Coordinates of C-alpha atoms in Angstrom, one line a residue:
Chain V
M284 CA 42.7 -49.9 -89.5
L285 CA 43.4 -53.4 -90.6
S286 CA 42.5 -55.9 -88.0
S287 CA 40.8 -59.3 -87.9
L288 CA 39.6 -61.8 -85.4
S289 CA 40.8 -65.2 -86.0
F290 CA 41.2 -68.5 -84.2
G291 CA 44.7 -69.5 -83.3
D292 CA 45.9 -73.0 -83.5
T293 CA 45.2 -73.6 -79.7
G294 CA 41.5 -72.9 -80.3
K295 CA 41.7 -69.5 -78.4
M296 CA 40.5 -66.4 -80.1
K297 CA 43.2 -64.0 -81.2
E298 CA 43.0 -60.4 -82.3
Y299 CA 45.9 -59.2 -84.3
H300 CA 46.9 -56.4 -86.7
Y301 CA 48.7 -57.2 -89.9
T302 CA 52.1 -55.6 -89.7
G303 CA 54.0 -57.4 -92.4
A304 CA 56.8 -59.9 -92.0
V305 CA 58.0 -60.3 -88.4
E306 CA 61.4 -61.8 -87.5
H307 CA 61.2 -64.1 -84.5
R308 CA 64.5 -64.2 -82.6
F309 CA 65.6 -67.2 -80.7
S310 CA 65.5 -66.4 -77.0
P311 CA 67.9 -68.3 -74.8
Y312 CA 65.7 -67.7 -71.8
A313 CA 62.3 -69.1 -70.7
F314 CA 60.3 -68.1 -67.7
N315 CA 59.3 -71.1 -65.6
G316 CA 57.5 -69.4 -62.8
G317 CA 57.6 -70.2 -59.2
T318 CA 57.8 -68.3 -56.0
V319 CA 60.4 -68.5 -53.2
L320 CA 60.4 -67.0 -49.7
A321 CA 62.9 -66.9 -46.9
V322 CA 62.4 -65.7 -43.3
A323 CA 65.2 -65.3 -40.6
G324 CA 64.3 -65.7 -37.0
E325 CA 66.4 -65.3 -33.8
D326 CA 67.8 -68.9 -34.0
F327 CA 66.2 -70.3 -37.1
A328 CA 65.6 -69.7 -40.8
I329 CA 62.9 -70.8 -43.1
V330 CA 63.2 -71.2 -46.9
A331 CA 60.0 -72.1 -48.7
S332 CA 59.0 -72.4 -52.3
D333 CA 56.1 -73.7 -54.3
T334 CA 56.7 -76.7 -56.5
R335 CA 55.0 -75.8 -59.8
L336 CA 57.1 -75.7 -63.0
S337 CA 55.3 -73.9 -65.8
E338 CA 56.0 -72.4 -69.2
G339 CA 53.6 -70.1 -70.9
Y340 CA 50.1 -71.6 -70.4
S341 CA 51.3 -75.1 -69.6
I342 CA 52.4 -76.8 -66.4
H343 CA 55.4 -79.0 -67.0
C344 CA 55.6 -80.5 -63.5
R345 CA 53.8 -80.3 -60.2
D346 CA 56.6 -81.6 -58.0
S347 CA 59.6 -79.5 -58.8
P348 CA 60.7 -77.7 -55.6
K349 CA 62.9 -74.6 -55.8
C350 CA 64.7 -75.0 -52.6
Y351 CA 68.2 -76.6 -52.8
K352 CA 70.2 -77.7 -49.8
L353 CA 73.7 -76.4 -49.9
T354 CA 75.1 -77.2 -46.4
D355 CA 73.6 -78.3 -43.1
T356 CA 73.0 -74.7 -42.2
T357 CA 72.2 -73.1 -45.6
V358 CA 69.5 -73.5 -48.2
I359 CA 69.1 -71.6 -51.4
G360 CA 65.8 -70.9 -53.3
C361 CA 66.1 -70.2 -57.0
S362 CA 63.2 -69.2 -59.3
G363 CA 63.1 -67.9 -62.8
F364 CA 64.5 -69.8 -65.7
H365 CA 64.8 -73.5 -64.6
G366 CA 67.7 -74.3 -66.9
D367 CA 69.8 -71.6 -65.3
C368 CA 68.6 -72.6 -61.8
L369 CA 69.9 -76.1 -62.3
T370 CA 73.3 -75.0 -63.7
L371 CA 73.7 -72.4 -61.0
T372 CA 73.1 -74.9 -58.2
K373 CA 75.5 -77.3 -59.8
I374 CA 78.2 -74.6 -60.0
I375 CA 77.6 -73.6 -56.3
D376 CA 77.8 -77.3 -55.2
A377 CA 81.1 -77.7 -57.1
R378 CA 82.5 -74.5 -55.6
L379 CA 81.4 -75.6 -52.1
K380 CA 83.3 -78.8 -52.5
M381 CA 86.4 -77.0 -53.8
Y382 CA 86.3 -74.7 -50.8
K383 CA 85.9 -77.6 -48.4
H384 CA 88.9 -79.4 -49.9
S385 CA 91.2 -76.4 -49.9
N386 CA 90.2 -74.8 -46.6
N387 CA 89.2 -77.9 -44.6
K388 CA 85.9 -76.4 -43.4
M389 CA 82.4 -75.8 -44.7
M390 CA 81.4 -72.4 -46.2
T391 CA 79.4 -70.2 -43.9
S392 CA 76.2 -68.6 -45.1
G393 CA 77.8 -65.2 -45.5
A394 CA 80.6 -66.6 -47.5
I395 CA 78.3 -68.5 -49.8
A396 CA 76.3 -65.3 -50.4
A397 CA 79.5 -63.3 -51.3
M398 CA 80.6 -66.1 -53.6
L399 CA 77.3 -66.3 -55.3
S400 CA 77.5 -62.6 -56.0
T401 CA 80.7 -63.0 -57.9
I402 CA 79.5 -66.0 -59.7
L403 CA 76.4 -64.1 -60.9
Y404 CA 78.4 -61.0 -61.9
G405 CA 80.8 -63.2 -63.9
R406 CA 77.9 -63.5 -66.3
R407 CA 77.2 -59.8 -66.3
F408 CA 76.7 -59.7 -70.1
F409 CA 74.7 -62.9 -70.4
P410 CA 73.0 -63.2 -67.0
Y411 CA 71.7 -66.2 -65.2
Y412 CA 68.0 -65.5 -65.3
V413 CA 67.5 -66.6 -61.7
Y414 CA 66.2 -64.8 -58.6
N415 CA 68.1 -66.2 -55.7
I416 CA 67.4 -66.1 -52.0
I417 CA 69.7 -67.8 -49.5
G418 CA 68.4 -68.7 -46.0
G419 CA 70.5 -70.1 -43.2
L420 CA 72.2 -69.6 -39.9
D421 CA 75.2 -67.3 -39.6
E422 CA 78.4 -68.1 -37.5
E423 CA 76.6 -66.9 -34.3
G424 CA 73.7 -69.2 -34.9
K425 CA 71.3 -66.4 -35.8
G426 CA 69.0 -66.6 -38.8
A427 CA 70.2 -64.9 -42.0
V428 CA 68.5 -64.3 -45.3
Y429 CA 70.4 -63.0 -48.3
S430 CA 68.5 -61.8 -51.4
F431 CA 70.0 -61.3 -54.9
D432 CA 69.2 -59.8 -58.2
P433 CA 70.1 -61.7 -61.4
V434 CA 73.5 -60.0 -61.7
G435 CA 74.7 -60.4 -58.2
S436 CA 73.7 -57.4 -56.2
Y437 CA 72.8 -58.7 -52.7
Q438 CA 72.1 -57.7 -49.2
R439 CA 71.2 -59.3 -45.9
D440 CA 67.5 -59.1 -44.9
T441 CA 65.2 -60.4 -42.3
Y442 CA 62.7 -61.7 -44.8
K443 CA 62.3 -61.7 -48.6
A444 CA 60.1 -63.0 -51.3
G445 CA 61.3 -63.7 -54.8
G446 CA 59.8 -65.0 -58.0
S447 CA 56.5 -64.6 -59.8
A448 CA 54.3 -63.8 -56.8
S449 CA 57.0 -61.8 -54.9
A450 CA 55.1 -58.5 -55.4
M451 CA 52.1 -60.0 -53.7
L452 CA 53.9 -61.6 -50.8
Q453 CA 56.5 -59.0 -49.9
P454 CA 54.0 -56.3 -48.7
L455 CA 52.3 -58.9 -46.5
L456 CA 55.6 -59.8 -45.0
D457 CA 56.5 -56.2 -44.5
N458 CA 53.4 -55.8 -42.5
Q459 CA 53.4 -59.0 -40.4
I460 CA 57.1 -59.5 -39.8
G461 CA 58.4 -56.0 -40.2
F462 CA 55.5 -54.3 -38.5
K463 CA 55.5 -51.7 -41.2
N464 CA 52.7 -49.1 -41.4
M465 CA 51.2 -50.2 -38.1
E466 CA 50.9 -47.7 -35.3
G467 CA 51.2 -48.5 -31.7
V468 CA 51.9 -52.3 -32.1
Q469 CA 54.3 -54.1 -29.9
H470 CA 57.1 -55.7 -31.8
V471 CA 57.0 -59.3 -30.6
P472 CA 59.9 -61.5 -31.8
L473 CA 58.9 -64.1 -34.4
T474 CA 58.6 -67.7 -33.1
K475 CA 59.3 -70.7 -35.2
E476 CA 55.7 -71.9 -35.1
K477 CA 54.3 -68.5 -36.0
A478 CA 56.7 -68.1 -38.8
V479 CA 55.9 -71.5 -40.4
Q480 CA 52.1 -70.7 -40.1
L481 CA 52.6 -67.3 -41.7
V482 CA 54.6 -68.9 -44.6
K483 CA 51.8 -71.4 -45.2
D484 CA 49.1 -68.7 -45.1
V485 CA 51.0 -66.4 -47.4
F486 CA 51.6 -69.1 -50.0
V487 CA 47.9 -70.1 -49.9
S488 CA 47.1 -66.5 -50.8
A489 CA 49.7 -66.4 -53.5
A490 CA 48.3 -69.5 -55.1
E491 CA 44.9 -67.9 -55.2
R492 CA 46.0 -65.0 -57.3
D493 CA 49.1 -66.0 -59.2
V494 CA 48.8 -68.5 -62.0
Y495 CA 52.5 -69.6 -61.8
T496 CA 52.2 -70.5 -58.1
G497 CA 50.5 -73.5 -56.7
D498 CA 50.4 -77.4 -56.5
A499 CA 52.4 -77.8 -53.3
L500 CA 54.5 -75.9 -50.9
R501 CA 57.9 -77.1 -49.7
I502 CA 59.1 -75.6 -46.4
C503 CA 62.7 -76.1 -45.2
L504 CA 63.2 -75.1 -41.5
I505 CA 66.8 -74.7 -40.6
T506 CA 67.9 -74.8 -36.9
K507 CA 71.1 -75.7 -35.2
E508 CA 69.7 -79.3 -34.9
G509 CA 69.6 -79.5 -38.7
M510 CA 67.2 -79.1 -41.6
D511 CA 63.6 -80.1 -41.4
E512 CA 61.4 -80.4 -44.5
Q513 CA 57.6 -80.4 -44.9
T514 CA 55.4 -80.4 -47.9
I515 CA 51.9 -78.9 -47.9
P516 CA 49.4 -79.2 -50.8
L517 CA 48.2 -76.0 -52.5
R518 CA 45.6 -75.4 -55.2
R519 CA 46.3 -77.4 -58.3
D520 CA 44.3 -75.3 -60.7
Chain M
M122 CA 90.3 -57.8 -68.9
A123 CA 89.9 -56.9 -65.2
L124 CA 86.8 -58.9 -64.8
A125 CA 88.3 -62.1 -66.3
S126 CA 91.4 -62.0 -64.2
V127 CA 89.5 -61.6 -61.0
L128 CA 86.9 -64.3 -61.6
S129 CA 89.1 -67.0 -63.2
S130 CA 89.2 -70.1 -61.1
D131 CA 91.0 -73.4 -61.5
L132 CA 88.2 -74.9 -63.4
G133 CA 88.1 -72.0 -65.7
D134 CA 84.3 -72.5 -66.2
F135 CA 83.4 -69.1 -65.2
S136 CA 85.9 -67.2 -67.2
Y137 CA 84.7 -64.1 -69.0
E138 CA 86.1 -65.0 -72.4
K139 CA 83.4 -67.6 -73.0
C140 CA 80.7 -65.1 -72.3
Q141 CA 82.0 -62.3 -74.4
P142 CA 79.1 -61.3 -76.6
V143 CA 81.2 -59.6 -79.3
D144 CA 78.7 -60.3 -82.0
F145 CA 75.7 -58.9 -80.2
I146 CA 77.4 -55.6 -79.4
G147 CA 78.0 -54.9 -83.1
G148 CA 74.5 -55.8 -84.0
L149 CA 73.0 -53.4 -81.5
G150 CA 74.8 -50.3 -82.6
P151 CA 71.8 -48.3 -83.6
N152 CA 69.8 -49.4 -80.6
A153 CA 72.4 -48.4 -78.2
A154 CA 71.3 -44.8 -78.4
N155 CA 68.1 -45.7 -76.6
Y156 CA 70.0 -46.4 -73.5
E157 CA 72.4 -43.5 -73.4
S158 CA 72.0 -40.9 -70.7
A159 CA 73.2 -37.3 -70.8
P160 CA 75.7 -36.5 -68.0
G161 CA 74.0 -35.5 -64.9
E162 CA 70.7 -37.3 -65.8
S163 CA 69.3 -40.3 -64.2
L164 CA 71.5 -43.3 -64.2
S165 CA 68.6 -45.5 -63.5
F166 CA 67.9 -46.7 -67.0
A167 CA 67.5 -50.3 -68.1
V168 CA 70.8 -52.0 -68.7
R169 CA 71.0 -53.4 -72.3
N170 CA 71.0 -57.1 -72.4
P171 CA 72.1 -58.2 -75.8
L172 CA 70.2 -61.4 -75.8
F173 CA 66.9 -60.0 -74.6
G174 CA 65.1 -58.9 -77.8
E175 CA 62.2 -56.5 -77.6
A176 CA 60.0 -59.2 -79.2
D177 CA 60.0 -61.1 -75.9
D178 CA 58.4 -58.3 -74.0
D179 CA 54.8 -59.4 -74.1
V180 CA 55.5 -63.1 -73.5
E181 CA 58.1 -63.0 -70.8
K182 CA 59.2 -60.4 -68.3
K183 CA 62.6 -58.8 -69.0
I184 CA 65.3 -59.5 -66.5
Q185 CA 65.2 -56.5 -64.2
F186 CA 68.2 -55.2 -62.4
L187 CA 68.1 -52.9 -59.4
H188 CA 68.6 -49.1 -59.9
G189 CA 67.0 -45.6 -59.2
T190 CA 68.4 -43.5 -56.5
T191 CA 69.6 -40.2 -55.0
T192 CA 73.1 -39.8 -53.6
L193 CA 75.0 -36.7 -52.8
A194 CA 78.3 -35.6 -51.4
F195 CA 79.9 -32.2 -50.8
K196 CA 83.1 -30.7 -49.3
F197 CA 83.1 -28.2 -46.6
Q198 CA 85.6 -26.9 -44.1
H199 CA 85.4 -29.9 -41.8
G200 CA 85.6 -32.6 -44.5
V201 CA 83.1 -34.3 -46.8
I202 CA 79.4 -35.1 -46.1
V203 CA 78.0 -38.1 -47.9
A204 CA 74.2 -38.6 -47.9
V205 CA 72.2 -41.3 -49.7
D206 CA 68.7 -42.8 -49.8
S207 CA 68.1 -46.6 -49.6
R208 CA 65.6 -47.6 -52.2
A209 CA 66.3 -50.1 -55.0
T210 CA 63.8 -50.6 -57.8
A211 CA 63.4 -53.3 -60.4
G212 CA 61.2 -51.6 -63.0
A213 CA 58.2 -50.2 -61.1
Y214 CA 58.6 -52.7 -58.2
I215 CA 60.4 -51.5 -55.1
A216 CA 62.8 -54.4 -54.5
S217 CA 64.2 -53.1 -51.2
Q218 CA 64.0 -50.1 -48.9
T219 CA 67.1 -50.9 -47.0
V220 CA 70.0 -50.9 -49.5
K221 CA 73.4 -49.8 -48.4
K222 CA 74.4 -47.3 -51.0
V223 CA 77.5 -46.1 -49.3
I224 CA 80.3 -48.7 -49.8
E225 CA 83.0 -48.6 -47.2
I226 CA 86.1 -49.1 -49.3
N227 CA 88.4 -48.8 -46.3
P228 CA 88.4 -46.8 -43.1
Y229 CA 89.1 -43.5 -44.8
L230 CA 87.5 -44.0 -48.3
L231 CA 83.8 -44.2 -49.2
G232 CA 82.1 -44.9 -52.5
T233 CA 78.5 -44.2 -53.3
M234 CA 76.2 -46.3 -55.4
A235 CA 73.9 -45.1 -58.2
G236 CA 72.8 -46.9 -61.4
G237 CA 73.1 -50.7 -61.5
A238 CA 73.4 -52.0 -57.9
A239 CA 75.5 -55.1 -58.9
D240 CA 77.8 -53.0 -61.1
C241 CA 78.5 -50.5 -58.3
S242 CA 79.0 -53.0 -55.5
F243 CA 81.1 -55.3 -57.6
W244 CA 83.5 -52.7 -59.0
E245 CA 83.8 -50.8 -55.7
R246 CA 84.7 -54.1 -53.9
L247 CA 87.3 -54.6 -56.6
L248 CA 88.5 -51.1 -55.9
A249 CA 88.9 -51.9 -52.2
R250 CA 91.1 -54.8 -53.2
Q251 CA 93.2 -52.6 -55.4
C252 CA 93.6 -50.0 -52.7
R253 CA 94.7 -52.6 -50.3
I254 CA 97.3 -53.9 -52.7
Y255 CA 98.5 -50.3 -53.2
E256 CA 98.9 -49.9 -49.5
L257 CA 100.9 -53.2 -49.2
R258 CA 103.2 -52.3 -52.1
N259 CA 103.8 -48.6 -51.3
K260 CA 103.5 -48.7 -47.5
E261 CA 101.3 -45.7 -47.5
R262 CA 97.6 -45.0 -48.0
I263 CA 96.3 -44.4 -51.5
S264 CA 95.1 -40.9 -52.3
V265 CA 91.5 -40.2 -53.3
A266 CA 92.7 -39.1 -56.8
A267 CA 94.5 -42.3 -57.4
A268 CA 91.7 -44.5 -56.0
S269 CA 89.2 -42.8 -58.3
K270 CA 91.5 -43.1 -61.2
L271 CA 91.9 -46.9 -60.6
L272 CA 88.1 -47.2 -60.6
A273 CA 87.7 -45.0 -63.7
N274 CA 90.3 -47.0 -65.7
M275 CA 88.8 -50.4 -64.7
V276 CA 85.3 -49.5 -66.0
Y277 CA 86.6 -47.7 -69.1
Q278 CA 87.6 -51.1 -70.5
Y279 CA 83.9 -51.9 -70.5
K280 CA 82.7 -48.7 -72.0
G281 CA 79.8 -49.2 -74.4
M282 CA 79.0 -52.7 -73.1
G283 CA 76.1 -51.6 -70.9
L284 CA 77.6 -51.1 -67.4
S285 CA 75.6 -48.6 -65.4
M286 CA 77.5 -47.0 -62.6
G287 CA 77.6 -43.4 -61.2
T288 CA 79.7 -43.2 -58.1
M289 CA 81.4 -40.6 -56.0
V290 CA 84.7 -41.6 -54.3
C291 CA 85.1 -39.6 -51.1
G292 CA 87.9 -39.5 -48.7
W293 CA 90.6 -37.6 -46.8
D294 CA 94.2 -37.8 -47.8
K295 CA 97.3 -35.7 -47.4
R296 CA 95.9 -33.0 -49.7
G297 CA 92.8 -32.7 -47.5
P298 CA 89.2 -33.7 -48.3
G299 CA 88.8 -35.4 -51.7
L300 CA 85.7 -35.9 -53.8
Y301 CA 85.6 -37.4 -57.3
Y302 CA 82.7 -38.3 -59.5
V303 CA 83.3 -41.4 -61.6
D304 CA 80.9 -43.1 -64.0
S305 CA 80.6 -45.9 -66.5
E306 CA 80.7 -43.5 -69.4
G307 CA 84.3 -42.7 -68.6
N308 CA 83.8 -39.4 -66.7
R309 CA 86.1 -38.7 -63.8
V310 CA 85.9 -35.2 -62.3
C311 CA 87.0 -33.6 -59.2
G312 CA 84.6 -31.2 -57.5
D313 CA 83.2 -29.7 -54.3
L314 CA 79.6 -30.9 -54.7
F315 CA 77.9 -33.7 -56.6
A316 CA 74.4 -35.2 -56.6
V317 CA 73.9 -38.4 -58.6
G318 CA 70.8 -40.3 -59.5
S319 CA 67.2 -39.9 -60.6
G320 CA 66.5 -37.6 -57.6
S321 CA 69.7 -35.5 -58.1
M322 CA 68.0 -32.4 -59.4
Y323 CA 65.9 -32.1 -56.3
A324 CA 68.9 -32.6 -54.1
Y325 CA 70.9 -29.9 -56.0
G326 CA 68.2 -27.4 -55.3
V327 CA 68.3 -27.8 -51.6
I328 CA 72.1 -28.0 -51.3
D329 CA 72.8 -25.0 -53.6
S330 CA 70.5 -22.8 -51.5
G331 CA 72.1 -23.8 -48.2
L332 CA 75.8 -24.5 -48.9
R333 CA 78.4 -22.3 -47.3
Q334 CA 82.0 -23.0 -46.7
D335 CA 81.8 -22.2 -43.0
L336 CA 79.1 -24.7 -42.0
T337 CA 79.5 -26.5 -38.7
V338 CA 79.4 -30.3 -38.8
E339 CA 75.8 -30.5 -37.5
E340 CA 74.6 -27.9 -40.0
A341 CA 76.3 -29.7 -42.9
C342 CA 74.8 -33.0 -41.8
E343 CA 71.3 -31.5 -41.5
L344 CA 71.7 -29.9 -45.0
G345 CA 72.7 -33.2 -46.5
R346 CA 69.8 -35.0 -44.7
R347 CA 67.3 -32.4 -45.8
A348 CA 68.4 -32.6 -49.4
I349 CA 68.0 -36.3 -49.6
Y350 CA 64.7 -36.1 -47.8
Q351 CA 63.4 -33.5 -50.3
A352 CA 64.6 -35.7 -53.2
T353 CA 62.8 -38.8 -51.8
Y354 CA 59.7 -36.6 -51.4
R355 CA 59.5 -35.8 -55.1
D356 CA 61.3 -38.6 -56.8
A357 CA 59.3 -41.8 -57.0
Y358 CA 62.4 -43.9 -57.4
S359 CA 64.1 -42.7 -54.2
G360 CA 63.0 -43.3 -50.6
G361 CA 63.5 -45.6 -47.6
Q362 CA 66.0 -44.2 -45.2
V363 CA 68.6 -41.4 -45.3
N364 CA 72.1 -42.7 -44.5
L365 CA 74.6 -40.0 -43.6
Y366 CA 78.4 -40.2 -43.4
H367 CA 81.0 -37.7 -42.5
V368 CA 84.6 -38.0 -43.8
H369 CA 87.2 -36.2 -41.7
S370 CA 90.9 -36.3 -41.1
E371 CA 90.7 -39.5 -39.0
G372 CA 88.6 -41.3 -41.5
W373 CA 84.8 -41.7 -42.0
T374 CA 82.0 -41.8 -39.3
R375 CA 78.5 -43.1 -39.8
V376 CA 76.5 -40.1 -38.5
S377 CA 72.9 -41.3 -38.8
Q378 CA 70.3 -43.4 -40.4
D379 CA 66.8 -41.9 -40.5
D380 CA 63.6 -43.2 -41.9
V381 CA 62.1 -40.8 -44.4
L382 CA 58.7 -41.1 -42.7
K383 CA 60.1 -40.0 -39.4
L384 CA 61.9 -37.1 -41.1
H385 CA 58.6 -36.1 -42.6
Q386 CA 56.9 -35.8 -39.2
Q387 CA 59.9 -33.9 -37.9
Y388 CA 60.0 -31.3 -40.6
K389 CA 56.3 -30.9 -40.6
G390 CA 56.5 -30.2 -36.9
Q391 CA 59.2 -27.6 -37.5
A392 CA 57.4 -25.7 -40.3

C-alpha cells in the first residue's frame, strides 16, 4: 500500500494515499455553519441564532446573526450557505413589499411560509443551500413556527432547531418542551421567561460541542407588543 | 414547463428558465444509474443534485432532503382506506416525527406522500389547483382517473431530472372508489391495493394476510393501522404516528392519529 505522511501547507500533518491525478470541481456552495432555533408559545414566539460565520477551519465573523426580521410579527432564521441566505432574505423582502403594495396589507406568518415554500421549490434543480425556520404570531395571536428543508418542504411545529448543531439541540427540546420520553410528568404550558432561559441554556450546550456554534447568541422575542432583541455572549473558542 | 408557468412573477427573477441545468444532465448520464430505483422499491433515495460533486463529500455536508416512509391504501366494499406513517428523515437524522403525509387535495380526493417531501407536497398542491380549475370549467367534480392523469403528465415532463415522488391518488367519484398509483418515473396504474415507501414490503405482508372484500369499516381501519405499525416496527426510516383516513361516497374522513409507541403497548397487551 502506498501511503506517506507529510506536512500540508497549513503546518498540520496529513496522511494521504497517492491515487493519481484528481480533478477538483468548482463547487458553487460553501458551508458557513451556524445554528438557528425557534420556539412557539401560547402568545409569543422566539427565534434565536448564534452569530458565528465560519468556513472550513476559519471564523470569518463573530457578529453575523442569522435571524432576519421580516414583519412586526415574523422573524426568519437562515443557516447554511451565507451567500444563499443573503439572497433569499432579499428576495423575501422584495416579495413582501410587492404583496403589501398589491393587497394593501402585511403578509401573515402562514402566508410567508407558503410563499417561501414555492420560492425554494422554484430552485428545485439548483437549490438554495439554506435551512430556514420562520417564527412568529399567527392571525389569532398564537405562536407559530414553520420549519423548511432546502427545497421547500415545510410544516408547522411548536419548536425546531436547524443548522449545524440541530441534531444536538432537537432531542433536548423534544424532552423539555415536548415532554417526550417522560413518564408521569405534568404538561405545564411554556412561559416566556422559561422559554428564553431554556434557549440560552441549550445554546450554551451547543457551543460546548459544536465547532461551528459560538461567539454570541441573538434572541428575538416576538409578542403582540412587538419584537424584542437580546444578545448573550457564548464561548469564543 | 408547468413549473415555470406557475412560478413566474412580474419580476421574472424566479423563472425556471434561468435555472435549467441542461449541461449538467448530459454530463451525469452514466451516474444517473446510481439513483434509479426499481418499481416497488424504496423511493427514499438521495435526489441527484447536478452541482453537488462527490468530491465535496468529505469537506461539506451534502444538502439533504426529506424522505423515507411507509404509506398504503386499499379498496374495500365501503370505499378506500389510506394509512401513512409520519417520519421524515434527512440522511440518518430524523428531521420530523409529525409530517402530514396525506395531502388533502379537496374534500373528496386524497394524495399520499412518499419520496421527496417537497416534490410530493408541491406537485400535489399544484394538482389541487388544477382540479379546482377543472371544476370551475366543467361544473362537475373531477374523476380520480383524470386527477391522477393530470399529476402523472405534470411530472412526466421532468422525467430523468431527479424528482422523487411516489404517490397514491385516492377518491370517490361516479364510478365508485378510485385508487391510482403515480410516480416520478412515469408510472400510473389503477389498483385495489398499494403500499409505497421504504417500509412497503412489511406493510404488504400484513395487508395481504388480512384483506377481504367484505371487511367492515372498523376492521379495515384496524388492518391499515396494524400494517403501518408493523412497518414502523421493522423499518428504521418509518415511525412517528399512524394517520388513518377513510374515503367514502360523501368524501374523506380523518379516522385517527395514533402514536406508534401507544400502539405498541396496545398490541402487546392484546397478544
